[in-house]
Amino acid sequence: MANQYERISADLRRQIDSGELTEGDRLPAETALAEHYSVSVPTVRQGVGVLQSEGLLEKQHGRGTFVRRKPTPAVRSNLRHQWEKDRAREPESERLKTGATEHDTGLTVDDLIFDAKYEQVPASPDLAAAFKLPEGTMLLKRTYKTRHSNERAPFNISRSYLPLELVEANPDLLREELEPWPGGTQNQLFTLGIELDRIVETFRARPPMDNEAIALGLPVGVSVVILRKTSIDTTDRVVEISDVVLPGDRTEIVYTTKLDRW
């Protein structure tokens, strides 16, 4: 019965929230839990599965089920874009102090490990249509993974695309070893004389691909949110597109919409 496995998941969740079970603790064997709750082993698996999908428990092959270390949360707000634009023209000494990941997590630069990989790729039909460029136009693809120094999994996987012809005007923008770039993409665009007018973001959720689940350290049942961020300049030209894979167990998306008063 549904209420049996829900009773198990609720009780285990309570133990985790209260601190009776702490990060790294191993749960009793499924047979022991079944005896404790007077249910069948499959019912125990259902109850434990609920907490796996919530990211509270993780099964380790050959070792058992453990209380999962809670990953550092990230709060992503649409207000970050104006914050980034305000910083784009600041002196480098100011831009070096913090970045978007620090803004979203409350961490410092010293807490983080950055990974950036650059490559030149032809525009797929999807990206060509989004940029309004011919299919096959060369793009600079930048893949970013940033993680807490004490954690294995990154906060997200971000793939950013810029028209290669656009960024070649500043050769430094082709050098991945200069990452993390102080001031991020908006400052990089500023070096090209580009000012953003607006950013359009679309979200959808789906189960993770196998490689995403491994890279992000996702428990079974946790979905990902796919964000496409389209940056448009003051001439109404699409200048950058980012596809970001956000893990559902550590990402909170907050949108604040200012409404005109009557």
mmCIF file of C-alpha atoms in Angstrom:
data_model
loop_
_atom_site.group_PDB
_atom_site.id
_atom_site.type_symbol
_atom_site.label_atom_id
_atom_site.label_comp_id
_atom_site.label_asym_id
_atom_site.label_seq_id
_atom_site.Cartn_x
_atom_site.Cartn_y
_atom_site.Cartn_z
ATOM 1 C CA MET A 1 0.000 0.000 0.000
ATOM 2 C CA ALA A 2 1.146 3.505 -0.792
ATOM 3 C CA ASN A 3 0.759 4.729 2.776
ATOM 4 C CA GLN A 4 3.193 2.046 3.992
ATOM 5 C CA TYR A 5 6.145 3.204 1.904
ATOM 6 C CA GLU A 6 5.195 6.830 2.505
ATOM 7 C CA ARG A 7 5.287 6.127 6.258
ATOM 8 C CA ILE A 8 8.804 4.739 5.877
ATOM 9 C CA SER A 9 10.056 7.665 3.787
ATOM 10 C CA ALA A 10 8.442 10.163 6.177
ATOM 11 C CA ASP A 11 10.087 8.563 9.205
ATOM 12 C CA LEU A 12 13.518 8.361 7.595
ATOM 13 C CA ARG A 13 13.177 11.955 6.390
ATOM 14 C CA ARG A 14 12.311 13.006 9.942
ATOM 15 C CA GLN A 15 15.412 11.242 11.264
ATOM 16 C CA ILE A 16 17.590 13.034 8.724
ATOM 17 C CA ASP A 17 16.022 16.436 9.425
ATOM 18 C CA SER A 18 16.365 15.977 13.205
ATOM 19 C CA GLY A 19 19.973 14.847 13.006
ATOM 20 C CA GLU A 20 19.331 11.305 14.232
ATOM 21 C CA LEU A 21 20.777 10.263 10.889
ATOM 22 C CA THR A 22 23.646 12.427 9.683
ATOM 23 C CA GLU A 23 25.648 12.707 6.481
ATOM 24 C CA GLY A 24 27.533 9.492 5.785
ATOM 25 C CA ASP A 25 25.442 7.287 8.100
ATOM 26 C CA ARG A 26 24.536 3.910 6.637
ATOM 27 C CA LEU A 27 20.966 2.699 6.843
ATOM 28 C CA PRO A 28 20.228 -0.761 8.243
ATOM 29 C CA ALA A 29 19.877 -3.536 5.703
ATOM 30 C CA GLU A 30 16.598 -3.706 3.780
ATOM 31 C CA THR A 31 15.598 -6.861 5.646
ATOM 32 C CA ALA A 32 16.177 -5.152 8.991
ATOM 33 C CA LEU A 33 14.137 -2.122 7.901
ATOM 34 C CA ALA A 34 11.357 -4.403 6.686
ATOM 35 C CA GLU A 35 11.239 -6.096 10.077
ATOM 36 C CA HIS A 36 11.368 -2.758 11.915
ATOM 37 C CA TYR A 37 8.477 -1.279 9.941
ATOM 38 C CA SER A 38 6.577 -4.597 9.637
ATOM 39 C CA VAL A 39 6.457 -4.393 5.831
ATOM 40 C CA SER A 40 7.898 -6.275 2.876
ATOM 41 C CA VAL A 41 11.343 -5.614 1.408
ATOM 42 C CA PRO A 42 9.830 -4.194 -1.839
ATOM 43 C CA THR A 43 7.871 -1.693 0.278
ATOM 44 C CA VAL A 44 11.095 -0.660 2.018
ATOM 45 C CA ARG A 45 12.721 -0.158 -1.380
ATOM 46 C CA GLN A 46 9.855 2.100 -2.423
ATOM 47 C CA GLY A 47 10.192 4.216 0.705
ATOM 48 C CA VAL A 48 13.965 4.473 0.355
ATOM 49 C CA GLY A 49 13.542 5.248 -3.349
ATOM 50 C CA VAL A 50 11.471 8.313 -2.500
ATOM 51 C CA LEU A 51 14.363 9.733 -0.462
ATOM 52 C CA GLN A 52 16.848 8.836 -3.174
ATOM 53 C CA SER A 53 14.814 10.882 -5.648
ATOM 54 C CA GLU A 54 14.871 13.781 -3.179
ATOM 55 C CA GLY A 55 18.661 13.535 -2.956
ATOM 56 C CA LEU A 56 18.664 12.607 0.739
ATOM 57 C CA LEU A 57 19.935 9.043 0.341
ATOM 58 C CA GLU A 58 22.341 7.354 -2.044
ATOM 59 C CA LYS A 59 22.997 3.717 -2.767
ATOM 60 C CA GLN A 60 26.642 2.714 -3.047
ATOM 61 C CA HIS A 61 27.164 -0.523 -4.945
ATOM 62 C CA GLY A 62 28.249 -3.323 -2.647
ATOM 63 C CA ARG A 63 28.209 -1.097 0.447
ATOM 64 C CA GLY A 64 24.618 -0.173 1.194
ATOM 65 C CA THR A 65 22.445 2.935 1.422
ATOM 66 C CA PHE A 66 23.854 6.085 3.019
ATOM 67 C CA VAL A 67 22.638 9.511 4.047
ATOM 68 C CA ARG A 68 23.891 11.711 1.256
ATOM 69 C CA ARG A 69 26.089 14.714 1.849
ATOM 70 C CA LYS A 70 23.936 17.694 0.954
ATOM 71 C CA PRO A 71 25.514 19.521 -2.004
ATOM 72 C CA THR A 72 25.969 23.263 -1.792
ATOM 73 C CA PRO A 73 22.756 24.872 -3.044
ATOM 74 C CA ALA A 74 22.690 27.500 -5.773
ATOM 75 C CA VAL A 75 19.956 30.115 -6.044
ATOM 76 C CA ARG A 76 19.637 31.442 -9.581
ATOM 77 C CA SER A 77 17.725 34.699 -9.936
ATOM 78 C CA ASN A 78 16.960 36.727 -13.043
ATOM 79 C CA LEU A 79 18.327 39.739 -11.147
ATOM 80 C CA ARG A 80 21.828 38.315 -11.709
ATOM 81 C CA HIS A 81 21.864 39.654 -15.287
ATOM 82 C CA GLN A 82 21.639 43.308 -14.269
ATOM 83 C CA TRP A 83 24.222 42.606 -11.565
ATOM 84 C CA GLU A 84 26.550 41.214 -14.236
ATOM 85 C CA LYS A 85 25.906 44.149 -16.552
ATOM 86 C CA ASP A 86 26.636 46.653 -13.781
ATOM 87 C CA ARG A 87 30.003 44.924 -13.213
ATOM 88 C CA ALA A 88 30.959 44.659 -16.884
ATOM 89 C CA ARG A 89 32.588 48.113 -16.999
ATOM 90 C CA GLU A 90 34.166 47.980 -13.535
ATOM 91 C CA PRO A 91 37.976 47.981 -13.209
ATOM 92 C CA GLU A 92 39.545 44.525 -13.281
ATOM 93 C CA SER A 93 40.449 44.792 -9.598
ATOM 94 C CA GLU A 94 36.727 44.957 -8.796
ATOM 95 C CA ARG A 95 35.715 42.268 -11.271
ATOM 96 C CA LEU A 96 38.265 39.860 -9.800
ATOM 97 C CA LYS A 97 36.598 39.925 -6.385
ATOM 98 C CA THR A 98 33.562 37.832 -7.264
ATOM 99 C CA GLY A 99 31.702 36.153 -10.094
ATOM 100 C CA ALA A 100 28.320 34.720 -11.005
ATOM 101 C CA THR A 101 28.847 31.392 -9.201
ATOM 102 C CA GLU A 102 29.874 33.181 -6.021
ATOM 103 C CA HIS A 103 26.804 35.396 -6.444
ATOM 104 C CA ASP A 104 24.504 32.346 -6.706
ATOM 105 C CA THR A 105 26.068 30.286 -3.908
ATOM 106 C CA GLY A 106 27.463 32.771 -1.387
ATOM 107 C CA LEU A 107 30.906 31.173 -1.723
ATOM 108 C CA THR A 108 34.202 32.927 -2.388
ATOM 109 C CA VAL A 109 36.660 32.538 -5.256
ATOM 110 C CA ASP A 110 38.934 30.508 -2.968
ATOM 111 C CA ASP A 111 36.121 27.983 -2.365
ATOM 112 C CA LEU A 112 35.745 27.153 -6.047
ATOM 113 C CA ILE A 113 37.467 25.089 -8.707
ATOM 114 C CA PHE A 114 36.836 26.249 -12.271
ATOM 115 C CA ASP A 115 37.083 24.164 -15.407
ATOM 116 C CA ALA A 116 36.757 25.615 -18.912
ATOM 117 C CA LYS A 117 37.182 23.937 -22.265
ATOM 118 C CA TYR A 118 37.120 25.860 -25.562
ATOM 119 C CA GLU A 119 36.593 24.416 -29.039
ATOM 120 C CA GLN A 120 35.488 25.661 -32.435
ATOM 121 C CA VAL A 121 32.413 23.914 -33.835
ATOM 122 C CA PRO A 122 30.048 24.391 -36.776
ATOM 123 C CA ALA A 123 26.587 25.650 -35.904
ATOM 124 C CA SER A 124 24.006 22.883 -35.724
ATOM 125 C CA PRO A 125 20.615 23.521 -37.353
ATOM 126 C CA ASP A 126 19.206 24.393 -33.924
ATOM 127 C CA LEU A 127 21.943 26.886 -33.047
ATOM 128 C CA ALA A 128 22.056 28.352 -36.556
ATOM 129 C CA ALA A 129 18.333 29.084 -36.343
ATOM 130 C CA ALA A 130 18.709 30.618 -32.883
ATOM 131 C CA PHE A 131 21.577 32.863 -34.019
ATOM 132 C CA LYS A 132 19.882 33.547 -37.381
ATOM 133 C CA LEU A 133 23.082 32.462 -39.113
ATOM 134 C CA PRO A 134 23.710 29.926 -41.901
ATOM 135 C CA GLU A 135 24.014 26.322 -40.775
ATOM 136 C CA GLY A 136 27.674 25.385 -40.357
ATOM 137 C CA THR A 137 28.783 28.896 -39.341
ATOM 138 C CA MET A 138 31.736 28.463 -37.005
ATOM 139 C CA LEU A 139 31.065 29.060 -33.332
ATOM 140 C CA LEU A 140 33.278 29.229 -30.269
ATOM 141 C CA LYS A 141 31.911 26.615 -27.864
ATOM 142 C CA ARG A 142 32.875 27.038 -24.224
ATOM 143 C CA THR A 143 32.057 24.330 -21.686
ATOM 144 C CA TYR A 144 32.148 25.406 -18.050
ATOM 145 C CA LYS A 145 32.037 23.277 -14.905
ATOM 146 C CA THR A 146 32.508 24.957 -11.538
ATOM 147 C CA ARG A 147 32.438 23.051 -8.269
ATOM 148 C CA HIS A 148 33.005 23.542 -4.567
ATOM 149 C CA SER A 149 36.539 22.488 -3.676
ATOM 150 C CA ASN A 150 35.125 20.009 -1.128
ATOM 151 C CA GLU A 151 32.705 18.394 -3.591
ATOM 152 C CA ARG A 152 33.151 16.210 -6.662
ATOM 153 C CA ALA A 153 30.169 17.373 -8.703
ATOM 154 C CA PRO A 154 29.849 20.793 -10.360
ATOM 155 C CA PHE A 155 26.953 23.167 -9.733
ATOM 156 C CA ASN A 156 25.912 22.775 -13.355
ATOM 157 C CA ILE A 157 27.206 22.097 -16.839
ATOM 158 C CA SER A 158 27.165 25.188 -19.041
ATOM 159 C CA ARG A 159 27.817 25.222 -22.786
ATOM 160 C CA SER A 160 28.159 28.739 -24.173
ATOM 161 C CA TYR A 161 28.272 29.578 -27.877
ATOM 162 C CA LEU A 162 29.561 32.748 -29.542
ATOM 163 C CA PRO A 163 29.922 33.418 -33.290
ATOM 164 C CA LEU A 164 33.625 32.892 -33.993
ATOM 165 C CA GLU A 165 33.818 35.832 -36.390
ATOM 166 C CA LEU A 166 32.481 38.052 -33.614
ATOM 167 C CA VAL A 167 35.021 37.105 -30.941
ATOM 168 C CA GLU A 168 38.078 36.931 -33.205
ATOM 169 C CA ALA A 169 38.306 40.706 -32.924
ATOM 170 C CA ASN A 170 39.748 40.106 -29.440
ATOM 171 C CA PRO A 171 42.183 37.124 -29.573
ATOM 172 C CA ASP A 172 42.166 36.871 -25.768
ATOM 173 C CA LEU A 173 38.578 35.641 -25.980
ATOM 174 C CA LEU A 174 39.849 32.487 -27.712
ATOM 175 C CA ARG A 175 42.128 31.516 -24.822
ATOM 176 C CA GLU A 176 40.598 29.123 -22.302
ATOM 177 C CA GLU A 177 43.575 29.557 -19.977
ATOM 178 C CA LEU A 178 42.312 33.078 -19.196
ATOM 179 C CA GLU A 179 39.246 31.613 -17.473
ATOM 180 C CA PRO A 180 37.621 32.414 -15.157
ATOM 181 C CA TRP A 181 37.334 35.734 -16.956
ATOM 182 C CA PRO A 182 36.823 38.627 -14.519
ATOM 183 C CA GLY A 183 33.355 39.974 -15.183
ATOM 184 C CA GLY A 184 32.238 36.972 -17.222
ATOM 185 C CA THR A 185 30.633 37.010 -20.645
ATOM 186 C CA GLN A 186 29.164 40.492 -20.365
ATOM 187 C CA ASN A 187 32.634 41.967 -19.831
ATOM 188 C CA GLN A 188 34.007 39.847 -22.689
ATOM 189 C CA LEU A 189 31.311 41.283 -24.948
ATOM 190 C CA PHE A 190 32.074 44.760 -23.615
ATOM 191 C CA THR A 191 35.671 44.388 -24.903
ATOM 192 C CA LEU A 192 34.100 43.964 -28.348
ATOM 193 C CA GLY A 193 32.000 47.101 -27.973
ATOM 194 C CA ILE A 194 28.819 45.077 -27.392
ATOM 195 C CA GLU A 195 26.146 46.036 -24.862
ATOM 196 C CA LEU A 196 23.350 43.620 -24.039
ATOM 197 C CA ASP A 197 19.791 44.846 -24.310
ATOM 198 C CA ARG A 198 17.999 41.789 -22.943
ATOM 199 C CA ILE A 199 18.397 38.145 -22.033
ATOM 200 C CA VAL A 200 15.729 35.565 -22.817
ATOM 201 C CA GLU A 201 15.685 32.406 -20.718
ATOM 202 C CA THR A 202 13.607 29.301 -21.359
ATOM 203 C CA PHE A 203 13.424 26.322 -19.017
ATOM 204 C CA ARG A 204 12.344 22.727 -19.374
ATOM 205 C CA ALA A 205 12.792 19.665 -17.183
ATOM 206 C CA ARG A 206 13.737 16.120 -18.179
ATOM 207 C CA PRO A 207 15.487 13.044 -16.805
ATOM 208 C CA PRO A 208 19.271 13.365 -17.030
ATOM 209 C CA MET A 209 21.290 11.598 -19.687
ATOM 210 C CA ASP A 210 23.677 8.991 -18.304
ATOM 211 C CA ASN A 211 26.729 11.213 -18.765
ATOM 212 C CA GLU A 212 24.941 14.134 -17.069
ATOM 213 C CA ALA A 213 23.908 12.007 -14.081
ATOM 214 C CA ILE A 214 27.507 10.837 -13.643
ATOM 215 C CA ALA A 215 29.065 14.286 -14.105
ATOM 216 C CA LEU A 216 26.603 15.964 -11.730
ATOM 217 C CA GLY A 217 26.592 13.136 -9.164
ATOM 218 C CA LEU A 218 22.816 12.791 -9.351
ATOM 219 C CA PRO A 219 20.940 10.160 -7.345
ATOM 220 C CA VAL A 220 18.486 7.941 -9.194
ATOM 221 C CA GLY A 221 15.217 9.746 -9.878
ATOM 222 C CA VAL A 222 16.539 13.317 -9.716
ATOM 223 C CA SER A 223 15.683 15.348 -12.812
ATOM 224 C CA VAL A 224 17.624 18.153 -14.444
ATOM 225 C CA VAL A 225 16.403 21.559 -15.560
ATOM 226 C CA ILE A 226 17.600 22.639 -18.988
ATOM 227 C CA LEU A 227 18.093 26.371 -19.384
ATOM 228 C CA ARG A 228 18.662 28.074 -22.715
ATOM 229 C CA LYS A 229 19.901 31.628 -22.202
ATOM 230 C CA THR A 230 19.842 33.851 -25.277
ATOM 231 C CA SER A 231 21.697 37.177 -25.058
ATOM 232 C CA ILE A 232 20.595 39.927 -27.442
ATOM 233 C CA ASP A 233 22.478 43.184 -27.953
ATOM 234 C CA THR A 234 21.217 46.721 -28.455
ATOM 235 C CA THR A 235 21.073 46.201 -32.229
ATOM 236 C CA ASP A 236 18.674 43.248 -31.754
ATOM 237 C CA ARG A 237 21.398 40.730 -32.660
ATOM 238 C CA VAL A 238 21.811 37.394 -30.877
ATOM 239 C CA VAL A 239 25.410 37.429 -29.650
ATOM 240 C CA GLU A 240 25.578 34.505 -27.220
ATOM 241 C CA ILE A 241 23.601 31.368 -26.429
ATOM 242 C CA SER A 242 24.133 29.216 -23.353
ATOM 243 C CA ASP A 243 22.659 25.775 -22.730
ATOM 244 C CA VAL A 244 22.910 25.040 -19.019
ATOM 245 C CA VAL A 245 22.125 21.724 -17.326
ATOM 246 C CA LEU A 246 20.986 22.450 -13.776
ATOM 247 C CA PRO A 247 20.725 19.588 -11.239
ATOM 248 C CA GLY A 248 17.308 19.469 -9.635
ATOM 249 C CA ASP A 249 18.609 18.531 -6.178
ATOM 250 C CA ARG A 250 20.686 21.663 -5.574
ATOM 251 C CA THR A 251 19.290 24.423 -7.786
ATOM 252 C CA GLU A 252 16.594 26.902 -6.821
ATOM 253 C CA ILE A 253 15.343 29.242 -9.528
ATOM 254 C CA VAL A 254 13.875 32.525 -8.303
ATOM 255 C CA TYR A 255 12.230 35.070 -10.576
ATOM 256 C CA THR A 256 11.221 38.515 -9.369
ATOM 257 C CA THR A 257 8.971 40.464 -11.700
ATOM 258 C CA LYS A 258 8.515 44.165 -11.060
ATOM 259 C CA LEU A 259 4.970 45.223 -11.934
ATOM 260 C CA ASP A 260 3.896 48.712 -12.934
ATOM 261 C CA ARG A 261 1.555 50.295 -10.413
ATOM 262 C CA TRP A 262 -1.970 51.346 -11.319
#
